[in-house]
Short mmCIF file of C-alpha atoms and ligand atoms in Angstrom, two decimals:
data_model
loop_
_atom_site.label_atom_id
_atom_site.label_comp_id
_atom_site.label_asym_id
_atom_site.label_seq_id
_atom_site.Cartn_x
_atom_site.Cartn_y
_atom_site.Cartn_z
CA UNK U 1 191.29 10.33 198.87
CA UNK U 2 190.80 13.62 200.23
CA UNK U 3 194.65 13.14 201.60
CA UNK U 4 195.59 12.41 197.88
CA UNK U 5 194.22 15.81 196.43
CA UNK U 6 195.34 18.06 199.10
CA UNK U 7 199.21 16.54 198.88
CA UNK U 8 198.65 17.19 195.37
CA UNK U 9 197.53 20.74 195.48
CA UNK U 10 200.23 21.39 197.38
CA UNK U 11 202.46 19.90 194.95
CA UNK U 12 201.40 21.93 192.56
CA UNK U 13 201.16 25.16 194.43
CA UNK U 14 205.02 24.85 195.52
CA UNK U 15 205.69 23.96 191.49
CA UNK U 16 204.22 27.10 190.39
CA UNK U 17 205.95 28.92 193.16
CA UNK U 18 209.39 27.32 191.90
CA UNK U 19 208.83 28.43 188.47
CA UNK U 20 208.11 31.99 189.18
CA UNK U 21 211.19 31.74 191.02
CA UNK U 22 209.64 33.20 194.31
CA UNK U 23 211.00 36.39 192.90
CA UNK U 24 208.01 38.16 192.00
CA UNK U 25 206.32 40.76 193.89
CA UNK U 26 202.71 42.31 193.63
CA UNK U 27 201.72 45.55 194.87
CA UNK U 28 198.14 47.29 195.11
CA UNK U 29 197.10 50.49 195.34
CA UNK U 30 193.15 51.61 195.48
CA UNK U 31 192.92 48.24 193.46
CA UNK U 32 195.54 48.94 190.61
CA UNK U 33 197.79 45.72 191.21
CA UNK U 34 201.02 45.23 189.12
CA UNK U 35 203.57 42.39 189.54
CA UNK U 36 207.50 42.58 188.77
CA UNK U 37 210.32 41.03 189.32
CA UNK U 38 211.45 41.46 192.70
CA UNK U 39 214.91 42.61 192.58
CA UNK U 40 217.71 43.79 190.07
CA UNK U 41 216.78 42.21 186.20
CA UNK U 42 220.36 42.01 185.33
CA UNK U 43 221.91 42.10 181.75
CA UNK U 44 224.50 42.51 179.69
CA UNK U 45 225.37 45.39 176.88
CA UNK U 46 224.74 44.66 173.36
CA UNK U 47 222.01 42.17 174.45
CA UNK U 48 218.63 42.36 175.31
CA UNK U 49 216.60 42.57 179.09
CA UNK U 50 212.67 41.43 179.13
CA UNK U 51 210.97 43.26 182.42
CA UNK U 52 208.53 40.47 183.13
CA UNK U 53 204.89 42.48 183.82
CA UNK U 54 201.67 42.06 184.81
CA UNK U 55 198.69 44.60 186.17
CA UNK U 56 194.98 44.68 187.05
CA UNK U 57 192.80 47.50 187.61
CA UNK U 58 189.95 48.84 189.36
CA UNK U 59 186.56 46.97 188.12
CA UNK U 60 185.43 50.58 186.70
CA UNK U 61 188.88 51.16 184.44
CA UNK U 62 188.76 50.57 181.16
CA UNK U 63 192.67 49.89 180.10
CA UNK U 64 193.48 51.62 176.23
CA UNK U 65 197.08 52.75 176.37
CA UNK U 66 200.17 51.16 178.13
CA UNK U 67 203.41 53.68 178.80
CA UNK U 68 206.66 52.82 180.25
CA UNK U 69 209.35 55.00 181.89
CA UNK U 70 212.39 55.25 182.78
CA UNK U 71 213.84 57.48 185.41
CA UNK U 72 216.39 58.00 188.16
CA UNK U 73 216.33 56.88 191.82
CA UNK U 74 215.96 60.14 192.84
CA UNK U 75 212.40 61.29 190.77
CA UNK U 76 209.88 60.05 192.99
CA UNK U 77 208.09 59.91 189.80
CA UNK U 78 209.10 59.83 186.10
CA UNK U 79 207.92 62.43 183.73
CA UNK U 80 206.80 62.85 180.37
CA UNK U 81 210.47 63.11 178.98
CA UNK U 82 210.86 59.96 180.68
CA UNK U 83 209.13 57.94 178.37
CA UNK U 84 210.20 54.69 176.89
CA UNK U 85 207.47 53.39 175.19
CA UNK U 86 203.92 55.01 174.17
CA UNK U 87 201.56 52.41 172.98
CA UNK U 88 199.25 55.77 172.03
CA UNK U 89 202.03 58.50 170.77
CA UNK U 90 205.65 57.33 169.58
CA UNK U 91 206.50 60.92 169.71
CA UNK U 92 206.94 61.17 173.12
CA UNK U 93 209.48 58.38 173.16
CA UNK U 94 213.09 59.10 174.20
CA UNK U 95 215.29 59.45 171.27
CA UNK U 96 217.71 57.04 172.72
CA UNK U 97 214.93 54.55 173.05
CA UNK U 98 213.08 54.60 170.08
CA UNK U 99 212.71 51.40 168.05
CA UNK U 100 214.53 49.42 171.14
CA UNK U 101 211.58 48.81 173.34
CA UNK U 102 208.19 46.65 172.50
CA UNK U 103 205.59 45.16 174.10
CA UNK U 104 205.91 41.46 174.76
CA UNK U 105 201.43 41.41 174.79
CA UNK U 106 200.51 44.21 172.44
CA UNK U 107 196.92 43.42 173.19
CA UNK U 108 196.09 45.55 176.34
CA UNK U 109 192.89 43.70 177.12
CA UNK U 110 195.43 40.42 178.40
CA UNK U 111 196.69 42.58 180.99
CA UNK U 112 200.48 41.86 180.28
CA UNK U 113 202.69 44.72 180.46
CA UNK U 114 205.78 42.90 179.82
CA UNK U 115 208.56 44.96 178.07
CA UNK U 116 211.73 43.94 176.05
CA UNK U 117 214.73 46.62 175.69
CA UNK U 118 216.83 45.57 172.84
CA UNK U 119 220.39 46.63 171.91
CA UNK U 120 221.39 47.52 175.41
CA UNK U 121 224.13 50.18 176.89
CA UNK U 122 224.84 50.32 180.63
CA UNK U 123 223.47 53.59 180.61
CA UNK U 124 220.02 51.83 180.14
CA UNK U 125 220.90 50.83 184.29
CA UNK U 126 218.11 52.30 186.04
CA UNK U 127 214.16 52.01 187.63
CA UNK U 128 211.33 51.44 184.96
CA UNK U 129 207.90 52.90 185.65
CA UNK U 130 204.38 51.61 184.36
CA UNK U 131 201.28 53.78 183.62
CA UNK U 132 197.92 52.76 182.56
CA UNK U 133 195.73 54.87 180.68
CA UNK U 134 192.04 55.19 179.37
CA UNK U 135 191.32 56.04 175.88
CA UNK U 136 191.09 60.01 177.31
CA UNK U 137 195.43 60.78 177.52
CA UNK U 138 194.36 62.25 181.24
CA UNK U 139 192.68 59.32 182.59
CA UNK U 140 195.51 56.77 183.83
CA UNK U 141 196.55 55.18 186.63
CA UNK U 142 200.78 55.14 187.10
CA UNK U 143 202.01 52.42 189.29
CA UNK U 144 204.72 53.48 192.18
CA UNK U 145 206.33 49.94 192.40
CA UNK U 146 209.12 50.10 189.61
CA UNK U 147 211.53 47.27 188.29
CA UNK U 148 215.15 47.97 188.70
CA UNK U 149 217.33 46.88 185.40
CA UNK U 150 220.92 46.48 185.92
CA UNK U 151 223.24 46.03 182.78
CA UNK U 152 226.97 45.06 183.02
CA UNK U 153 229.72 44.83 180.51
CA UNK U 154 229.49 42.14 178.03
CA UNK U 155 230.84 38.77 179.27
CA UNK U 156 229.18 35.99 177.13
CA UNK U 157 230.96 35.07 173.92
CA UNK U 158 229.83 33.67 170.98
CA UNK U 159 229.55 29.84 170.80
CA UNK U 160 231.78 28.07 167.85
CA UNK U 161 230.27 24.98 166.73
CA UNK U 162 233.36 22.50 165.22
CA UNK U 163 232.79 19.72 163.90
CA UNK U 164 235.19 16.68 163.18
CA UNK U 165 237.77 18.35 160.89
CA UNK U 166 239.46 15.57 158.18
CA UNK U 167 241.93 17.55 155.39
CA UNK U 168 240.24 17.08 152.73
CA UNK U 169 236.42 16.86 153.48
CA UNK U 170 234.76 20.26 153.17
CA UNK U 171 233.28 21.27 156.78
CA UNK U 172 231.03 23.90 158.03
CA UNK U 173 232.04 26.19 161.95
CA UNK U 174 228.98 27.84 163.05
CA UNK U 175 229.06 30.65 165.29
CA UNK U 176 225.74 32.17 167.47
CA UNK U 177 225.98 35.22 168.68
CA UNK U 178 224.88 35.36 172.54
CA UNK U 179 221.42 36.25 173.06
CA UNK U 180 218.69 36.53 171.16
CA UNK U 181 216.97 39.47 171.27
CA UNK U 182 214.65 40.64 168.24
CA UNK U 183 216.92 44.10 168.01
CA UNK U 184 219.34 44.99 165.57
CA UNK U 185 221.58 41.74 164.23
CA UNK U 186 224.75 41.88 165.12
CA UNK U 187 227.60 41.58 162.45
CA UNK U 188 229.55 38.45 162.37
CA UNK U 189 233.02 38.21 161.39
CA UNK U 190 235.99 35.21 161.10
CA UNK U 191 239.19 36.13 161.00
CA UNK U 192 242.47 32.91 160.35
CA UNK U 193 245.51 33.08 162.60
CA UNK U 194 248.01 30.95 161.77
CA UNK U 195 250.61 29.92 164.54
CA UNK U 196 252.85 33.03 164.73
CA UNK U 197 250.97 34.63 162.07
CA UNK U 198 249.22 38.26 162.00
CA UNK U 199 245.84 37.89 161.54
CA UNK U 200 244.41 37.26 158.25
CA UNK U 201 241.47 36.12 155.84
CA UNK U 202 241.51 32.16 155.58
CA UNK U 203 242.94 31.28 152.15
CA UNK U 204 241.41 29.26 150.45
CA UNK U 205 237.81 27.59 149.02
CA UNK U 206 236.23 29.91 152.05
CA UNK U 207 232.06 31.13 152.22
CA UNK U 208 230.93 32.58 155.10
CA UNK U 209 226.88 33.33 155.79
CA UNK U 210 225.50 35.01 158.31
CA UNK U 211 221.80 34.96 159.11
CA UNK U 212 220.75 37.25 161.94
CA UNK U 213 222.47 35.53 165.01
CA UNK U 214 224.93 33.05 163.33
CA UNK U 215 227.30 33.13 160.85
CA UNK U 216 229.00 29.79 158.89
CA UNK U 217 232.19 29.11 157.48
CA UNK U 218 232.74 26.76 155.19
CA UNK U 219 235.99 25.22 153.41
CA UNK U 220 238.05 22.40 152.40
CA UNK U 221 240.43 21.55 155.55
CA UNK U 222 244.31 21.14 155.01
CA UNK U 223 246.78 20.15 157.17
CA UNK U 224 248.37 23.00 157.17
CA UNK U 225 245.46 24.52 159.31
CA UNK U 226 245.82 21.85 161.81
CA UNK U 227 246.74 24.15 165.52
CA UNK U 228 245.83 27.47 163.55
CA UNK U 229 243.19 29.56 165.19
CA UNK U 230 239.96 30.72 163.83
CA UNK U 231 238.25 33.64 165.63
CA UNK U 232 234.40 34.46 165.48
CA UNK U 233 234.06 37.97 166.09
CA UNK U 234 230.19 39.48 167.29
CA UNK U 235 229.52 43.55 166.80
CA UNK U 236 226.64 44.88 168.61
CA UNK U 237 225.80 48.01 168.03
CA UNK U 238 227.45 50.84 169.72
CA UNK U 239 230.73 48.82 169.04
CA UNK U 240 230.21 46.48 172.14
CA UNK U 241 231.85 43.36 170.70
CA UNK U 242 233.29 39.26 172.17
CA UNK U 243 234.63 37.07 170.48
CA UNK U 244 235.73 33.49 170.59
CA UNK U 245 239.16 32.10 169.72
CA UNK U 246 239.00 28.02 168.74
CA UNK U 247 241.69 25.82 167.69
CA UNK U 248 241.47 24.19 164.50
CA UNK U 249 242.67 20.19 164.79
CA UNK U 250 242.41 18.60 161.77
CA UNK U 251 242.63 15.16 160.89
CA UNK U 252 245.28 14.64 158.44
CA UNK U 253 248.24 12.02 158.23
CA UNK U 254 251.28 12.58 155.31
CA UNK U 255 253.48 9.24 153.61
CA UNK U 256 255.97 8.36 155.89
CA UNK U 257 259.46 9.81 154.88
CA UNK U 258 262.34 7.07 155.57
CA UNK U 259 265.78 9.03 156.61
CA UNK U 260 269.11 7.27 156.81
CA UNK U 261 271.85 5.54 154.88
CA UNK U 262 270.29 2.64 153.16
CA UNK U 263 273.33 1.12 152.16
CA UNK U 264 276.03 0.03 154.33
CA UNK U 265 279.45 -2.15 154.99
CA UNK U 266 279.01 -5.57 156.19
CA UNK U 267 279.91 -5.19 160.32
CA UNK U 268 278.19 -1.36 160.27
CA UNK U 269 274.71 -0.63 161.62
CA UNK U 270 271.93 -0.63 159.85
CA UNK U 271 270.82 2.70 160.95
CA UNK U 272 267.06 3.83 159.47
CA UNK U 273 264.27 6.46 160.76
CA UNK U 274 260.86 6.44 159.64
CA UNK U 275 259.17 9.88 160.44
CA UNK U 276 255.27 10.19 160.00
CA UNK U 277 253.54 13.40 160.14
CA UNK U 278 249.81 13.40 161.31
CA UNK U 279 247.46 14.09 163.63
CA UNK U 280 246.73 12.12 166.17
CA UNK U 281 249.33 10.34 165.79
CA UNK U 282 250.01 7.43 163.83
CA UNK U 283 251.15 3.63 164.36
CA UNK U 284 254.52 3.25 162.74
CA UNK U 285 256.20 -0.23 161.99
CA UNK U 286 258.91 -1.62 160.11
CA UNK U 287 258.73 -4.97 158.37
CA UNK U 288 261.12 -6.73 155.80
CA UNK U 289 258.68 -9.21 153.92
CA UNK U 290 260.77 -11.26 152.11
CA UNK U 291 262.62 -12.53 155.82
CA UNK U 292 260.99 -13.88 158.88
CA UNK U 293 263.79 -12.24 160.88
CA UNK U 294 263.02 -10.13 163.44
CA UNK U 295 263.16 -6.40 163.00
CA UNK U 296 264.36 -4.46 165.52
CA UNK U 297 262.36 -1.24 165.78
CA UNK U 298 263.97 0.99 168.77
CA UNK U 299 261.71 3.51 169.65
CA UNK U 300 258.46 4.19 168.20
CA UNK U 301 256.98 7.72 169.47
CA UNK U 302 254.70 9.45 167.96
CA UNK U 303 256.37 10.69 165.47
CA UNK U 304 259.12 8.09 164.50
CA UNK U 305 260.15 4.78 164.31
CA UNK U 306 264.16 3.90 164.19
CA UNK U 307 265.21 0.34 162.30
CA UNK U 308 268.40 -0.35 164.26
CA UNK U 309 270.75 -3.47 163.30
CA UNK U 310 274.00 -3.27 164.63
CA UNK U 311 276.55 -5.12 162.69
CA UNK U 312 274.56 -6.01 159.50
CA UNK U 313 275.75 -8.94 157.27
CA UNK U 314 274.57 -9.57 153.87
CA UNK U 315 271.54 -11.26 154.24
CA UNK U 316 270.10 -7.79 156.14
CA UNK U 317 269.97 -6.07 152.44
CA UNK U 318 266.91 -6.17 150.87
CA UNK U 319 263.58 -4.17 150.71
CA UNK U 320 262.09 -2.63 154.11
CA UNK U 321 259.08 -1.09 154.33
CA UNK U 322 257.56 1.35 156.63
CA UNK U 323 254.48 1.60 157.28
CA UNK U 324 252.16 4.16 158.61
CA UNK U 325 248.40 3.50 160.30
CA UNK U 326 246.38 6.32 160.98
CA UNK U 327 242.31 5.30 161.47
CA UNK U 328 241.03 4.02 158.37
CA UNK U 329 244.36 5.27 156.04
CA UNK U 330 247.70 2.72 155.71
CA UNK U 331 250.34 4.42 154.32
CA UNK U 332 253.94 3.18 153.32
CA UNK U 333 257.14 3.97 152.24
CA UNK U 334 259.82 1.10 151.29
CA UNK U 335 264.00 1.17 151.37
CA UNK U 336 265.76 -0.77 149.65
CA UNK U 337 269.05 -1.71 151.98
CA UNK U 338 272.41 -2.83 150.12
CA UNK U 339 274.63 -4.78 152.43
CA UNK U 340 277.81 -4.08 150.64
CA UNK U 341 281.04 -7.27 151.46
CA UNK U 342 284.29 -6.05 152.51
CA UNK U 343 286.85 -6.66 149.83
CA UNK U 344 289.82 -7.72 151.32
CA UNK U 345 288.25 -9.89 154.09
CA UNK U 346 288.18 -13.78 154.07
CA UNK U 347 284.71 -13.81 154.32
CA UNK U 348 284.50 -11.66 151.02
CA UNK U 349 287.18 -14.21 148.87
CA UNK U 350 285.19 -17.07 150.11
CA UNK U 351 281.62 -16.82 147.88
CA UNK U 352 284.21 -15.95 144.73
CA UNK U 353 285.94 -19.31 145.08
CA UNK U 354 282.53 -21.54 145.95
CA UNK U 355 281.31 -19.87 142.46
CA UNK U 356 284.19 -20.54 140.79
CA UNK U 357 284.28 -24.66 141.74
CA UNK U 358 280.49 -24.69 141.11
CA UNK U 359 280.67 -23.12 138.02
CA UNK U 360 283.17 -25.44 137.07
CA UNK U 361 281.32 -28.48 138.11
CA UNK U 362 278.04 -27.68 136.43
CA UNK U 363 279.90 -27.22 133.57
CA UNK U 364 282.37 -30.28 133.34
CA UNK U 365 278.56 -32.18 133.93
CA UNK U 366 277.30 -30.41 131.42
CA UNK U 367 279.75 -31.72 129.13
CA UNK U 368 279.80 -35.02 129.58
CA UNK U 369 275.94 -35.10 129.71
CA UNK U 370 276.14 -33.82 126.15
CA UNK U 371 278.55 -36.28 124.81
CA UNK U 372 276.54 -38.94 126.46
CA UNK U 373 273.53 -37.60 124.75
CA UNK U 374 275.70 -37.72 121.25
CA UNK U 375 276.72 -41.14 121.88
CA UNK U 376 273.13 -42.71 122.56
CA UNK U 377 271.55 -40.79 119.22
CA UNK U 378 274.39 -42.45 117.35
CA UNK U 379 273.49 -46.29 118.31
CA UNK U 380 269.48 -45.28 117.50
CA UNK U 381 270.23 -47.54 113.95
CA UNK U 382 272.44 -50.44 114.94
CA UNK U 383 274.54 -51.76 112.30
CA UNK U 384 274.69 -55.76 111.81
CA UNK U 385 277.70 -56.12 113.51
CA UNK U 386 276.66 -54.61 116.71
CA UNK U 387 273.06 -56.57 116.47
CA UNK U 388 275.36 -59.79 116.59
CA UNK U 389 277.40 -58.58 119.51
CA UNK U 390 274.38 -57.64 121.37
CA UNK U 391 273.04 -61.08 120.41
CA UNK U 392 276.09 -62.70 122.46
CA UNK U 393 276.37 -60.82 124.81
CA UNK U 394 272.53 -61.16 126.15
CA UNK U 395 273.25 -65.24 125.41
CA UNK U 396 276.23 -64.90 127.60
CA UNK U 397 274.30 -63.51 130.34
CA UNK U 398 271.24 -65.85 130.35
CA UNK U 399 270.36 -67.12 133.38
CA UNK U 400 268.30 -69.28 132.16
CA UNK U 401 270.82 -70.97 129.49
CA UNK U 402 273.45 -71.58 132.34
CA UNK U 403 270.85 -73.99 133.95
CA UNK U 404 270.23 -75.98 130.90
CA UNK U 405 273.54 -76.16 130.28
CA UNK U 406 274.32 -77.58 133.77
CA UNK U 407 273.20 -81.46 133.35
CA UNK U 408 275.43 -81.82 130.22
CA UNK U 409 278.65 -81.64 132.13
C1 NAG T 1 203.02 38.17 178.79
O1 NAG T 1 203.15 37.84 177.40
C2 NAG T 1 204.34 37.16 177.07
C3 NAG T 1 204.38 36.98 175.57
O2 NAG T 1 203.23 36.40 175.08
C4 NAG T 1 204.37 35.83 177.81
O3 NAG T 1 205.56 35.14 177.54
C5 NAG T 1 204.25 36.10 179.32
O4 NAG T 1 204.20 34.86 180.01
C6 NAG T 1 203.05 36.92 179.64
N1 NAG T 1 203.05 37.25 181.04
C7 NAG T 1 202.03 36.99 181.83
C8 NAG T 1 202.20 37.39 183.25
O5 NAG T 1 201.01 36.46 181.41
C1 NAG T 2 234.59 26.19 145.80
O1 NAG T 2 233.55 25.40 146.29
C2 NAG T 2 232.41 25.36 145.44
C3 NAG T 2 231.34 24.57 146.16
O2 NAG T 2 231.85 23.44 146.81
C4 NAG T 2 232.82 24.71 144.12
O3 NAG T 2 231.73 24.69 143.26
C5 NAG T 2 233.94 25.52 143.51
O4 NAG T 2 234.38 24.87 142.35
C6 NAG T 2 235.09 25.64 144.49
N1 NAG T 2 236.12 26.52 143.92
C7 NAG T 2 237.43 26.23 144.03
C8 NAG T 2 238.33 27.24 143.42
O5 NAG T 2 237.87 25.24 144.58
C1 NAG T 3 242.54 19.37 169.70
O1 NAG T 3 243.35 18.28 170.09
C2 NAG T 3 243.93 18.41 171.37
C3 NAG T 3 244.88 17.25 171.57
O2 NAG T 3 244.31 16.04 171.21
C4 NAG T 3 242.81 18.48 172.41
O3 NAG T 3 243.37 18.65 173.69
C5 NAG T 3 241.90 19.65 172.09
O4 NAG T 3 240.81 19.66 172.97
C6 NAG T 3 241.39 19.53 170.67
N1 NAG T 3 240.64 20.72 170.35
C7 NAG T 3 239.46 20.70 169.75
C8 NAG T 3 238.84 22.01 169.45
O5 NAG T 3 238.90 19.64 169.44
#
């Protein structure tokens, strides 16, 4: 058991220790402590920095006013033009500071001296000095151990947020501005280049907002846009700006466009191309519906399909349709080939003489069908004479009479 908690508190002391990033340090002086970061606090223009700080003094102080300074590495200690912050008089702020710096903890009692600069320069590089003081201006305490702020050049960039882009479907690109500090907002701006273009405003159905750190655009896709670039632009103030350049791809697909001669001499190739544009790319096909021939597509990249048939005969013409599948959208396009005889060729006299002799049959049959017909409706009424012929003839032809008629011989 005992084994248990002591594994445990150490646990938990190396967890705190990990969090705190082993980077803080404390120093005490006639028991005034303060704890900073140990080492440079780095950061970048236009953002913010936050010098983490925290102090205890003697049992017999009674903490009222907090004041921070900032001063070079040479001034063994800052002085009262050196102030940054004044919880007691603003006045004696730094003109360049004023309104950039606030207290994390405004309530002194906590002990939390924690600072955050906003709207920084690299000029704000430097060492930052804390003084304690009782409600009397004289009576304070100034610690020696100072935090050391480094600021660079701006690096980060905004973030662009994109979401699936489909011509057509109105869409929102959020950009956030890097960092958030609680100092001046920076100003957002989108600017449209299309591919070769100068830069310009998008076009368009087109409403940007911007609320403090981001800024959205929204409009109606086209695929015109698709591989244009859209630019996020982030001013801080004393024109430190980034910005971030994104690709627009949008979804789009247009009806396939059939290019070729569509009508061609019996022995010539069939020669067709079936271009599609869209992105990604689409799934082209041929097909001829009314035939279960095969059709020979020879290449199908991305962006077109060719219908070859070399020497075409007549029974190639007809209606071929292209088709185009791009995700949920089928798109086609038909072409109507003519296979057009040769002329002067046997095989061109040949049909002409088959229709002739057909043509000629049906109608010799067609004739004597009708005179047939005639003929019948005539003998619908039967005179006497004919009832008497039909009479003998029908006693003629009776089986039946032959056999009686046999014994009497
Ligand atoms: C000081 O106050 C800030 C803001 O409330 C807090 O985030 C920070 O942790 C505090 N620091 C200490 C050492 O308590
Ligand atoms: C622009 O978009 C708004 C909101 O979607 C719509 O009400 C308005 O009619 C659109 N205007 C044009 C010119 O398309
Ligand atoms: C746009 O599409 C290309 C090709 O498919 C891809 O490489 C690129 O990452 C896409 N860009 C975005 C912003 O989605």
């Amino acid at each position: 058991m005992f084994v248990l908690i002591w594994t445990t508190l150490l646990f938990s002391v190396r967890g705190i220790t990990a969090d705190a990033g082993a980077a803080v340090k404390e120093h005490c002086d006639n028991g005034f402590c303060i704890t900073l970061s140990e080492g440079e606090i780095t950061a970048e223009a236009g953002l913010c920095v936050v010098i983490p700080c925290s102090f205890t003094t003697a049992s017999d102080f009674r903490p009222k006013h907090m004041v921070w300074y900032k001063c070079e590495p040479y001034q063994r200690k800052c002085v009262d033009s050196d102030v940054i912050l004044h919880t007691k008089n603003n006045n004696k702020v730094q003109s360049g500071f004023k309104g950039r710096v606030s207290l994390l903890e405004p309530d002194v009692s906590l002990r939390n001296c924690s600072i955050i600069i906003n709207d920084l320069t690299e000029s704000d590089s430097g060492l930052y000095q804390f003084r304690v003081q009782e409600s009397g201006t004289k009576n304070g305490f100034t610690f020696s151990l100072k935090a050391t702020v480094s600021v660079k050049g701006l690096t980060q960039k905004p973030t662009v947020m994109i979401p699936p882009l489909t011509e057509g479907q109105q869409t929102t690109l959020t950009c956030t501005a890097p960092g958030l500090c609680s100092g001046s907002d920076p100003k957002i701006t989108w600017t449209w280049r299309g591919a070769g273009e100068k830069d310009s405003h998008i076009t368009g159905n087109i409403t940007a907002v911007t609320q403090r750190h981001s800024s959205t655009l929204t409009f109606n896709p086209s695929a015109e846009q698709h591989g244009t670039d859209v630019t996020c632009k982030v001013s801080f103030t004393n024109s430190i700006t980034t910005e971030e350049t994104v690709t627009l791809n949008v979804t789009y697909v247009k009806k396939p466009v059939i290019t070729g001669m569509t009508s061609v001499k019996e022995g010539d190739a069939l020669n067709l191309t079936c271009s599609v544009e869209s992105f990604p790319p689409a799934v082209i096909t041929w097909t001829k519906p009314d035939s279960n021939k095969n059709v020979i597509v020879l290449q199908n990249n991305t962006r077109t399909a060719a219908l070859v048939i070399v020497n075409v005969t007549a029974e190639y013409s007809g209606r071929y349709i292209c088709t185009a599948k791009h995700q949920i959208t089928t798109l086609t396009t038909p072409a109507e080939v003519n296979v057009k005889s040769d002329q002067h060729g046997p095989s061109a006299e040949l049909p002409w003489i088959i229709v002739a002799v057909v043509s000629l049959i049906v109608n010799v049959i067609c004739i004597i069908l009708l005179m047939f017909r005639w003929n019948t409706r005539k003998k619908v009424k039967p005179n006497q004479e004919d009832r008497t012929y039909m009479s003998l003839r029908k006693t003629d032809q009776s089986p039946e009479y032959d056999v009686i008629a046999r014994p009497l011989n």
